[in-house]
Amino acid sequence: QKKKSSGGQPLLFLGLLVTVAAIHLVACPYTKVEESFNLQATHDLLYHQLDIDKYDHHEFPGVVPRTFLGPLLIAVFSSPVVYVLSLLEVSKFYSQLTGKGLTWMRTVAASHDPRWGGVGVWGPALNAWVTFAIIGFRAELCMLLGLMLLLTLYQRRLSVARLFQHAIPAGILCLGLTVAVDSYFWRYLVWPEGEVLWYNTVLNKSSNWGTSPLLWYFYSALPRGLGCSLLFIPLGAVDRRTHALALPSLGFVALYSLLPHKELRFIIYTFPALNIMAARGCTYVLNNYKKPWLYKMGTLLVIGHILVNVAYTATSLYVSHFNYPGGVAMQRLHELVPPQTDVLLHIDVAAAQTGVSRFLQVNDDWRYDKREDVQPGAAGMLDYTHILMEAAPRHLALYSDTHRVLASIEGTTGVSLTLTKLPPFDVNLQTKLVLLERLLRPA
């Protein structure tokens, strides 16, 4: 009876995940600098194809090379939709939404894969995928998945011989694939994730982008990422099966804490495992709700924590909506300036890092320039008909006689609690970017 009645639950859960992902996609359709390479590479694969000279990464290679394997997969799966959109002469902006949507859908599908539902599962197929993920996409996963593997070997769920039987051929194949593909697009012999690993760990140059205290992940990143679910993780440890997830996840966070440069996204791989532990803790409470009053209070706490997490997520999404002024500015430009106008736009670093992408360069007759060697106020800046730049007063003063402000774009600077109103917070906004238009030159 239970099996029959719960048959629709997986589909309901999957539908909920898709709905939440779609809401996030609509609320935050743009991307920031962390996703810049994958997004630009996907655009170039879709629209420039084999004309590699026009690819963005040759002009803006970034600090370290990244792999084209991910953008290739996104481009392949999104190309039918993009082709139909191009036939309908729909803006390239919707191609960006298609690519992001497919990426999120793949993530949802992976999280719904039953092979990931069992604790301590380490089969040959999963072993090969893990090897592929480490070598091709994110080298730091070797710490997280390596710890899981060591635990699996310790528990004798997998033999060393069987591990090497699958891992070595998979490793050679994956390494050969990424080197072949990426060397073709980068035009020199390269293993991108190998360079990233060397740069971040051996050279430790990631600290050039800021440092955080040793325990920052534990007292800041994990609480912000997990919300109230953090409270139920210790209770989930009652089930010994969850230890196969908890120990490698916490070990990974501890190891990553040794690097001075820290970002929440670096440890995001641990969140599914830690959420599984929290869910197990909630299940333990709910399954005992008929027992003493303490469990009944715990049931109310479980329900309350879900509601608080929903409110927290909705608030975070609302705040994030204002965190992409560069993308908003590009949309405003195409709304305010007639398409037949001769436009040469300069995009500064602040705009390029907060939402600008090639997908937003929707007018084929306009010229978009992101060069970084032209200083604000320099004579060469007068050649641009429009300038999208950071709203710094000292820089704006340099253009007071030559340009007019066409649009001011706000961005978030934080959140203030206001307990006397509903919702009990205010999003603090200030002008982040300005769109300037050159005044007509005297004849």
Short mmCIF file of C-alpha atoms in Angstrom, two decimals:
data_model
loop_
_atom_site.label_atom_id
_atom_site.label_comp_id
_atom_site.label_asym_id
_atom_site.label_seq_id
_atom_site.Cartn_x
_atom_site.Cartn_y
_atom_site.Cartn_z
CA GLN A 1 0.00 0.00 0.00
CA LYS A 2 2.76 2.40 0.89
CA LYS A 3 4.60 1.77 -2.35
CA LYS A 4 1.46 2.36 -4.40
CA SER A 5 0.50 5.54 -2.61
CA SER A 6 3.97 7.02 -2.84
CA GLY A 7 4.46 6.34 -6.54
CA GLY A 8 3.77 9.93 -7.51
CA GLN A 9 6.05 11.46 -4.90
CA PRO A 10 9.26 11.31 -6.99
CA LEU A 11 7.50 13.08 -9.89
CA LEU A 12 6.05 15.66 -7.51
CA PHE A 13 9.50 16.25 -6.03
CA LEU A 14 11.06 16.55 -9.48
CA GLY A 15 8.34 18.97 -10.56
CA LEU A 16 9.00 21.09 -7.49
CA LEU A 17 12.72 21.22 -8.26
CA VAL A 18 12.07 22.25 -11.87
CA THR A 19 9.62 24.93 -10.75
CA VAL A 20 12.07 26.39 -8.25
CA ALA A 21 14.85 26.36 -10.85
CA ALA A 22 12.58 28.13 -13.36
CA ILE A 23 11.69 30.83 -10.81
CA HIS A 24 15.39 31.44 -10.14
CA LEU A 25 16.10 31.57 -13.87
CA VAL A 26 13.45 34.22 -14.47
CA ALA A 27 14.43 36.27 -11.42
CA CYS A 28 18.19 36.12 -12.16
CA PRO A 29 18.63 35.56 -15.90
CA TYR A 30 22.14 37.02 -16.01
CA THR A 31 25.48 35.58 -14.91
CA LYS A 32 28.46 36.99 -13.07
CA VAL A 33 32.20 36.77 -13.59
CA GLU A 34 32.50 33.27 -12.05
CA GLU A 35 30.39 31.86 -14.90
CA SER A 36 31.82 34.14 -17.58
CA PHE A 37 34.06 31.65 -19.39
CA ASN A 38 31.46 28.90 -19.70
CA LEU A 39 28.83 31.37 -20.87
CA GLN A 40 31.03 33.11 -23.45
CA ALA A 41 32.39 29.79 -24.71
CA THR A 42 28.86 28.41 -25.13
CA HIS A 43 27.91 31.50 -27.13
CA ASP A 44 30.95 31.18 -29.38
CA LEU A 45 30.36 27.49 -30.00
CA LEU A 46 26.75 28.19 -30.95
CA TYR A 47 27.28 31.26 -33.10
CA HIS A 48 30.91 31.13 -34.34
CA GLN A 49 31.31 27.35 -34.42
CA LEU A 50 34.66 26.58 -36.13
CA ASP A 51 35.66 30.23 -36.59
CA ILE A 52 37.85 30.14 -33.48
CA ASP A 53 39.49 33.50 -34.23
CA LYS A 54 36.25 35.17 -33.14
CA TYR A 55 36.10 33.36 -29.78
CA ASP A 56 36.08 35.54 -26.68
CA HIS A 57 38.72 33.59 -24.76
CA HIS A 58 41.52 34.57 -27.15
CA GLU A 59 40.98 38.24 -26.31
CA PHE A 60 40.10 37.69 -22.64
CA PRO A 61 41.78 34.42 -21.57
CA GLY A 62 41.34 34.93 -17.83
CA VAL A 63 43.87 34.09 -15.13
CA VAL A 64 43.92 30.36 -15.90
CA PRO A 65 42.49 28.37 -18.83
CA ARG A 66 39.20 26.56 -18.32
CA THR A 67 37.86 23.53 -20.15
CA PHE A 68 35.57 23.61 -23.16
CA LEU A 69 34.01 20.24 -22.31
CA GLY A 70 31.13 21.76 -20.34
CA PRO A 71 30.31 24.48 -22.90
CA LEU A 72 30.45 21.85 -25.65
CA LEU A 73 27.81 19.73 -23.91
CA ILE A 74 25.60 22.75 -23.27
CA ALA A 75 25.98 23.93 -26.87
CA VAL A 76 25.12 20.51 -28.28
CA PHE A 77 21.95 20.07 -26.24
CA SER A 78 20.78 23.68 -26.62
CA SER A 79 21.56 24.00 -30.35
CA PRO A 80 18.15 22.73 -31.58
CA VAL A 81 16.31 25.31 -29.47
CA VAL A 82 18.77 28.05 -30.42
CA TYR A 83 18.35 27.17 -34.10
CA VAL A 84 14.57 27.52 -33.85
CA LEU A 85 14.95 30.82 -31.99
CA SER A 86 17.26 32.15 -34.70
CA LEU A 87 14.75 31.18 -37.41
CA LEU A 88 12.10 33.10 -35.50
CA GLU A 89 14.54 36.04 -35.17
CA VAL A 90 14.22 35.96 -31.39
CA SER A 91 16.83 37.83 -29.34
CA LYS A 92 19.99 35.94 -28.42
CA PHE A 93 19.16 36.72 -24.81
CA TYR A 94 16.69 33.81 -24.86
CA SER A 95 19.47 31.55 -26.08
CA GLN A 96 21.30 32.44 -22.87
CA LEU A 97 18.24 31.46 -20.87
CA THR A 98 18.08 28.19 -22.79
CA GLY A 99 21.70 27.35 -21.99
CA LYS A 100 21.32 28.21 -18.31
CA GLY A 101 18.03 26.32 -18.11
CA LEU A 102 19.52 23.17 -19.62
CA THR A 103 22.46 23.36 -17.22
CA TRP A 104 20.14 23.57 -14.24
CA MET A 105 17.89 20.82 -15.61
CA ARG A 106 20.91 18.55 -15.93
CA THR A 107 21.80 19.30 -12.33
CA VAL A 108 18.24 18.52 -11.23
CA ALA A 109 18.26 15.27 -13.20
CA ALA A 110 21.60 14.26 -11.67
CA SER A 111 20.33 14.97 -8.16
CA HIS A 112 17.25 12.85 -8.92
CA ASP A 113 19.32 9.93 -10.21
CA PRO A 114 18.65 6.95 -7.90
CA ARG A 115 22.31 5.93 -8.09
CA TRP A 116 23.12 8.94 -5.91
CA GLY A 117 20.38 8.15 -3.42
CA GLY A 118 22.15 5.32 -1.67
CA VAL A 119 24.80 6.07 0.89
CA GLY A 120 28.14 4.44 0.24
CA VAL A 121 27.39 3.48 -3.39
CA TRP A 122 30.47 3.38 -5.54
CA GLY A 123 29.86 1.43 -8.71
CA PRO A 124 32.04 1.19 -11.85
CA ALA A 125 29.91 3.64 -13.85
CA LEU A 126 29.87 6.18 -11.03
CA ASN A 127 33.60 5.65 -10.54
CA ALA A 128 34.22 6.56 -14.19
CA TRP A 129 32.04 9.68 -13.94
CA VAL A 130 33.87 10.78 -10.82
CA THR A 131 37.20 10.43 -12.61
CA PHE A 132 35.84 12.43 -15.52
CA ALA A 133 34.59 15.19 -13.22
CA ILE A 134 37.94 15.50 -11.43
CA ILE A 135 40.19 15.47 -14.50
CA GLY A 136 37.96 17.39 -16.86
CA PHE A 137 35.95 19.87 -14.80
CA ARG A 138 36.96 20.54 -11.20
CA ALA A 139 40.30 19.23 -9.97
CA GLU A 140 39.49 20.11 -6.34
CA LEU A 141 36.87 17.35 -6.35
CA CYS A 142 39.76 14.94 -5.92
CA MET A 143 39.73 15.87 -2.22
CA LEU A 144 35.99 15.35 -1.67
CA LEU A 145 35.56 12.28 -3.82
CA GLY A 146 38.97 10.97 -2.82
CA LEU A 147 37.90 10.98 0.82
CA MET A 148 34.69 9.17 -0.13
CA LEU A 149 36.75 6.62 -2.02
CA LEU A 150 39.12 6.07 0.90
CA LEU A 151 36.15 5.49 3.18
CA THR A 152 34.68 3.03 0.69
CA LEU A 153 37.98 1.16 0.52
CA TYR A 154 38.22 1.14 4.32
CA GLN A 155 34.72 -0.35 4.57
CA ARG A 156 35.69 -2.92 1.91
CA ARG A 157 32.81 -1.98 -0.34
CA LEU A 158 35.35 -1.74 -3.16
CA SER A 159 38.64 -3.50 -3.67
CA VAL A 160 41.83 -1.71 -4.71
CA ALA A 161 42.13 -3.99 -7.74
CA ARG A 162 38.60 -3.16 -8.90
CA LEU A 163 39.26 0.53 -8.31
CA PHE A 164 42.34 0.55 -10.54
CA GLN A 165 40.57 -1.63 -13.09
CA HIS A 166 38.07 1.14 -13.79
CA ALA A 167 39.84 4.32 -12.64
CA ILE A 168 43.05 3.98 -14.67
CA PRO A 169 41.40 3.46 -18.10
CA ALA A 170 38.80 6.14 -17.28
CA GLY A 171 41.55 8.53 -16.15
CA ILE A 172 43.61 8.02 -19.29
CA LEU A 173 40.55 8.44 -21.50
CA CYS A 174 39.33 11.56 -19.70
CA LEU A 175 42.77 13.18 -19.61
CA GLY A 176 43.26 12.49 -23.30
CA LEU A 177 39.82 13.90 -24.09
CA THR A 178 40.25 17.17 -22.20
CA VAL A 179 43.80 17.72 -23.49
CA ALA A 180 42.75 17.05 -27.08
CA VAL A 181 39.62 19.22 -26.99
CA ASP A 182 41.06 22.10 -24.99
CA SER A 183 44.38 22.20 -26.82
CA TYR A 184 42.40 22.62 -30.03
CA PHE A 185 40.40 25.57 -28.75
CA TRP A 186 43.22 27.21 -26.75
CA ARG A 187 45.72 26.58 -29.57
CA TYR A 188 48.47 25.25 -27.34
CA LEU A 189 49.01 22.02 -25.44
CA VAL A 190 47.06 22.39 -22.21
CA TRP A 191 45.32 20.47 -19.45
CA PRO A 192 43.14 23.24 -17.97
CA GLU A 193 42.31 21.65 -14.63
CA GLY A 194 45.96 20.74 -14.13
CA GLU A 195 46.91 24.40 -14.50
CA VAL A 196 44.08 25.46 -12.18
CA LEU A 197 45.22 22.99 -9.51
CA TRP A 198 48.82 24.16 -9.82
CA TYR A 199 47.83 27.84 -9.68
CA ASN A 200 45.52 27.53 -6.68
CA THR A 201 47.40 25.02 -4.53
CA VAL A 202 51.10 24.89 -5.40
CA LEU A 203 51.52 28.57 -6.32
CA ASN A 204 48.70 29.63 -3.96
CA LYS A 205 48.03 32.68 -6.12
CA SER A 206 44.29 32.58 -5.53
CA SER A 207 44.97 34.60 -2.37
CA ASN A 208 45.57 37.60 -4.65
CA TRP A 209 41.78 37.88 -4.77
CA GLY A 210 41.40 38.19 -1.02
CA THR A 211 41.77 36.00 2.05
CA SER A 212 39.46 34.87 4.86
CA PRO A 213 40.04 33.42 8.36
CA LEU A 214 40.80 29.73 8.72
CA LEU A 215 37.34 28.71 9.97
CA TRP A 216 35.34 31.01 7.68
CA TYR A 217 33.67 28.12 5.85
CA PHE A 218 32.34 26.71 9.13
CA TYR A 219 31.04 29.87 10.78
CA SER A 220 29.96 31.81 7.67
CA ALA A 221 29.66 29.85 4.41
CA LEU A 222 27.93 26.71 5.71
CA PRO A 223 25.33 28.56 7.83
CA ARG A 224 24.50 30.88 4.93
CA GLY A 225 24.33 28.05 2.42
CA LEU A 226 22.34 25.57 4.52
CA GLY A 227 20.09 27.91 6.50
CA CYS A 228 18.13 26.29 9.33
CA SER A 229 18.86 22.82 7.93
CA LEU A 230 22.22 23.10 9.66
CA LEU A 231 20.45 22.45 12.97
CA PHE A 232 19.35 18.94 11.90
CA ILE A 233 22.70 17.70 10.59
CA PRO A 234 23.91 16.44 14.00
CA LEU A 235 20.62 14.59 14.44
CA GLY A 236 21.06 12.99 11.03
CA ALA A 237 24.33 11.50 12.24
CA VAL A 238 22.25 9.09 14.37
CA ASP A 239 21.91 7.03 11.19
CA ARG A 240 25.36 5.51 10.71
CA ARG A 241 24.79 5.26 6.97
CA THR A 242 25.09 9.03 6.71
CA HIS A 243 28.65 8.92 8.02
CA ALA A 244 29.81 7.98 4.52
CA LEU A 245 28.57 11.40 3.41
CA ALA A 246 29.35 13.46 6.50
CA LEU A 247 32.97 12.48 7.07
CA PRO A 248 34.22 13.17 3.50
CA SER A 249 32.16 16.38 3.25
CA LEU A 250 33.41 17.87 6.50
CA GLY A 251 36.92 16.63 5.73
CA PHE A 252 36.77 18.37 2.35
CA VAL A 253 35.69 21.65 3.96
CA ALA A 254 38.48 21.32 6.52
CA LEU A 255 41.10 20.70 3.83
CA TYR A 256 39.84 23.58 1.71
CA SER A 257 40.00 25.84 4.75
CA LEU A 258 43.79 25.63 4.55
CA LEU A 259 43.73 27.78 1.40
CA PRO A 260 43.60 31.48 2.32
CA HIS A 261 41.27 32.49 -0.53
CA LYS A 262 37.77 31.30 0.27
CA GLU A 263 34.43 31.48 -1.54
CA LEU A 264 31.16 29.73 -0.79
CA ARG A 265 31.06 28.24 -4.29
CA PHE A 266 34.27 26.31 -3.62
CA ILE A 267 32.53 24.02 -1.10
CA ILE A 268 29.08 23.94 -2.70
CA TYR A 269 29.61 20.28 -3.66
CA THR A 270 29.15 19.33 -0.01
CA PHE A 271 25.68 20.86 0.30
CA PRO A 272 23.72 17.93 -1.21
CA ALA A 273 25.42 15.49 1.17
CA LEU A 274 24.87 17.73 4.20
CA ASN A 275 21.25 18.30 3.18
CA ILE A 276 20.76 14.54 3.01
CA MET A 277 22.00 14.34 6.60
CA ALA A 278 19.63 17.13 7.62
CA ALA A 279 16.75 15.35 5.87
CA ARG A 280 17.61 12.14 7.73
CA GLY A 281 17.49 14.08 10.99
CA CYS A 282 14.08 15.50 10.10
CA THR A 283 12.83 12.02 9.18
CA TYR A 284 13.97 10.66 12.52
CA VAL A 285 11.88 13.30 14.32
CA LEU A 286 8.80 12.91 12.11
CA ASN A 287 8.80 9.12 12.36
CA ASN A 288 8.58 9.42 16.15
CA TYR A 289 5.95 12.15 16.40
CA LYS A 290 3.55 9.79 18.28
CA LYS A 291 6.09 9.32 21.04
CA PRO A 292 6.70 11.67 24.03
CA TRP A 293 5.93 15.39 23.82
CA LEU A 294 9.54 16.24 22.98
CA TYR A 295 9.13 14.60 19.57
CA LYS A 296 5.87 16.47 19.00
CA MET A 297 7.71 19.73 19.64
CA GLY A 298 10.42 18.51 17.29
CA THR A 299 7.80 17.94 14.58
CA LEU A 300 6.73 21.56 14.87
CA LEU A 301 10.39 22.57 14.69
CA VAL A 302 10.87 20.55 11.48
CA ILE A 303 7.86 22.20 9.82
CA GLY A 304 8.93 25.62 11.08
CA HIS A 305 12.48 25.23 9.78
CA ILE A 306 11.16 24.43 6.30
CA LEU A 307 9.03 27.58 6.31
CA VAL A 308 11.98 29.66 7.54
CA ASN A 309 14.22 28.19 4.83
CA VAL A 310 11.63 29.01 2.16
CA ALA A 311 11.43 32.60 3.42
CA TYR A 312 15.24 32.81 3.59
CA THR A 313 15.62 31.46 0.05
CA ALA A 314 12.96 33.82 -1.31
CA THR A 315 14.65 36.77 0.39
CA SER A 316 18.05 35.76 -0.98
CA LEU A 317 16.59 35.42 -4.46
CA TYR A 318 14.99 38.85 -4.22
CA VAL A 319 18.29 40.41 -3.15
CA SER A 320 20.18 38.55 -5.88
CA HIS A 321 17.82 40.00 -8.48
CA PHE A 322 19.55 43.37 -7.96
CA ASN A 323 23.05 41.92 -8.15
CA TYR A 324 23.51 41.99 -11.94
CA PRO A 325 23.67 45.67 -12.97
CA GLY A 326 25.79 44.90 -16.02
CA GLY A 327 23.14 42.65 -17.54
CA VAL A 328 20.38 45.15 -16.74
CA ALA A 329 22.42 47.96 -18.31
CA MET A 330 22.82 46.04 -21.57
CA GLN A 331 19.06 45.51 -21.73
CA ARG A 332 18.46 49.20 -21.03
CA LEU A 333 20.88 50.21 -23.78
CA HIS A 334 18.95 48.27 -26.41
CA GLU A 335 15.66 49.67 -25.12
CA LEU A 336 16.77 53.32 -25.07
CA VAL A 337 18.85 53.55 -28.25
CA PRO A 338 17.11 53.04 -31.62
CA PRO A 339 18.49 49.94 -33.39
CA GLN A 340 19.44 51.90 -36.52
CA THR A 341 21.76 54.18 -34.51
CA ASP A 342 25.50 53.86 -35.11
CA VAL A 343 26.76 52.54 -31.78
CA LEU A 344 30.29 51.83 -30.58
CA LEU A 345 30.01 50.78 -26.92
CA HIS A 346 32.81 50.45 -24.40
CA ILE A 347 32.14 48.07 -21.50
CA ASP A 348 34.35 48.48 -18.44
CA VAL A 349 35.45 45.75 -16.02
CA ALA A 350 32.76 46.45 -13.41
CA ALA A 351 30.03 45.98 -16.01
CA ALA A 352 31.64 42.93 -17.59
CA GLN A 353 31.80 41.22 -14.19
CA THR A 354 28.14 41.78 -13.30
CA GLY A 355 26.08 40.31 -16.09
CA VAL A 356 27.38 41.42 -19.49
CA SER A 357 27.78 38.57 -21.96
CA ARG A 358 27.97 38.05 -25.70
CA PHE A 359 24.43 36.74 -25.62
CA LEU A 360 23.34 40.29 -24.75
CA GLN A 361 25.09 41.75 -27.80
CA VAL A 362 21.92 41.40 -29.82
CA ASN A 363 22.42 44.08 -32.50
CA ASP A 364 24.70 42.77 -35.26
CA ASP A 365 25.25 46.31 -36.58
CA TRP A 366 26.57 47.64 -33.28
CA ARG A 367 30.13 47.25 -32.04
CA TYR A 368 30.79 46.12 -28.47
CA ASP A 369 34.25 46.59 -26.97
CA LYS A 370 35.53 45.27 -23.61
CA ARG A 371 39.19 46.30 -23.98
CA GLU A 372 40.87 47.12 -20.69
CA ASP A 373 43.86 49.15 -21.89
CA VAL A 374 41.91 52.41 -22.32
CA GLN A 375 41.86 54.52 -19.17
CA PRO A 376 38.80 56.59 -18.13
CA GLY A 377 38.99 60.07 -19.61
CA ALA A 378 41.65 59.16 -22.16
CA ALA A 379 41.40 60.68 -25.62
CA GLY A 380 40.59 57.30 -27.12
CA MET A 381 37.41 57.10 -25.04
CA LEU A 382 35.92 59.90 -27.14
CA ASP A 383 35.75 57.50 -30.07
CA TYR A 384 32.99 55.56 -28.31
CA THR A 385 29.43 56.70 -28.85
CA HIS A 386 28.37 55.02 -25.60
CA ILE A 387 30.20 54.02 -22.42
CA LEU A 388 29.01 51.55 -19.81
CA MET A 389 31.07 52.15 -16.70
CA GLU A 390 31.27 52.07 -12.93
CA ALA A 391 29.44 54.97 -11.28
CA ALA A 392 32.56 56.43 -9.66
CA PRO A 393 32.20 60.24 -9.21
CA ARG A 394 35.86 60.89 -10.08
CA HIS A 395 35.43 59.06 -13.40
CA LEU A 396 32.06 60.61 -14.19
CA ALA A 397 33.58 64.08 -13.78
CA LEU A 398 35.93 63.31 -16.68
CA TYR A 399 32.96 63.06 -19.07
CA SER A 400 30.82 65.93 -17.83
CA ASP A 401 31.50 68.03 -20.97
CA THR A 402 31.49 65.23 -23.55
CA HIS A 403 28.74 62.80 -22.51
CA ARG A 404 25.33 62.73 -20.91
CA VAL A 405 23.96 60.09 -18.56
CA LEU A 406 21.55 57.95 -20.52
CA ALA A 407 20.72 55.58 -17.66
CA SER A 408 21.75 54.85 -14.08
CA ILE A 409 21.62 51.24 -12.95
CA GLU A 410 21.28 50.33 -9.31
CA GLY A 411 22.72 47.33 -7.52
CA THR A 412 22.48 45.90 -4.04
CA THR A 413 24.87 46.84 -1.24
CA GLY A 414 23.30 44.69 1.45
CA VAL A 415 20.17 44.14 3.50
CA SER A 416 18.90 46.04 6.55
CA LEU A 417 16.56 44.46 9.09
CA THR A 418 13.41 46.45 9.86
CA LEU A 419 11.40 44.46 12.38
CA THR A 420 8.53 46.98 12.41
CA LYS A 421 7.40 46.15 8.86
CA LEU A 422 6.59 43.18 6.64
CA PRO A 423 8.68 41.84 5.12
CA PRO A 424 11.05 42.78 7.94
CA PHE A 425 13.97 43.89 5.76
CA ASP A 426 15.01 46.53 3.25
CA VAL A 427 17.31 45.94 0.29
CA ASN A 428 19.91 48.70 0.20
CA LEU A 429 20.44 49.90 -3.36
CA GLN A 430 22.79 52.42 -4.86
CA THR A 431 23.84 53.39 -8.38
CA LYS A 432 26.49 50.90 -9.49
CA LEU A 433 26.80 51.61 -13.22
CA VAL A 434 26.02 54.45 -15.59
CA LEU A 435 25.37 54.35 -19.30
CA LEU A 436 26.82 57.42 -21.01
CA GLU A 437 26.00 58.74 -24.46
CA ARG A 438 28.40 61.01 -26.32
CA LEU A 439 27.18 64.50 -27.07
CA LEU A 440 27.09 65.56 -30.68
CA ARG A 441 30.41 66.95 -31.79
CA PRO A 442 30.39 70.39 -33.42
CA ALA A 443 30.52 70.22 -37.20
#
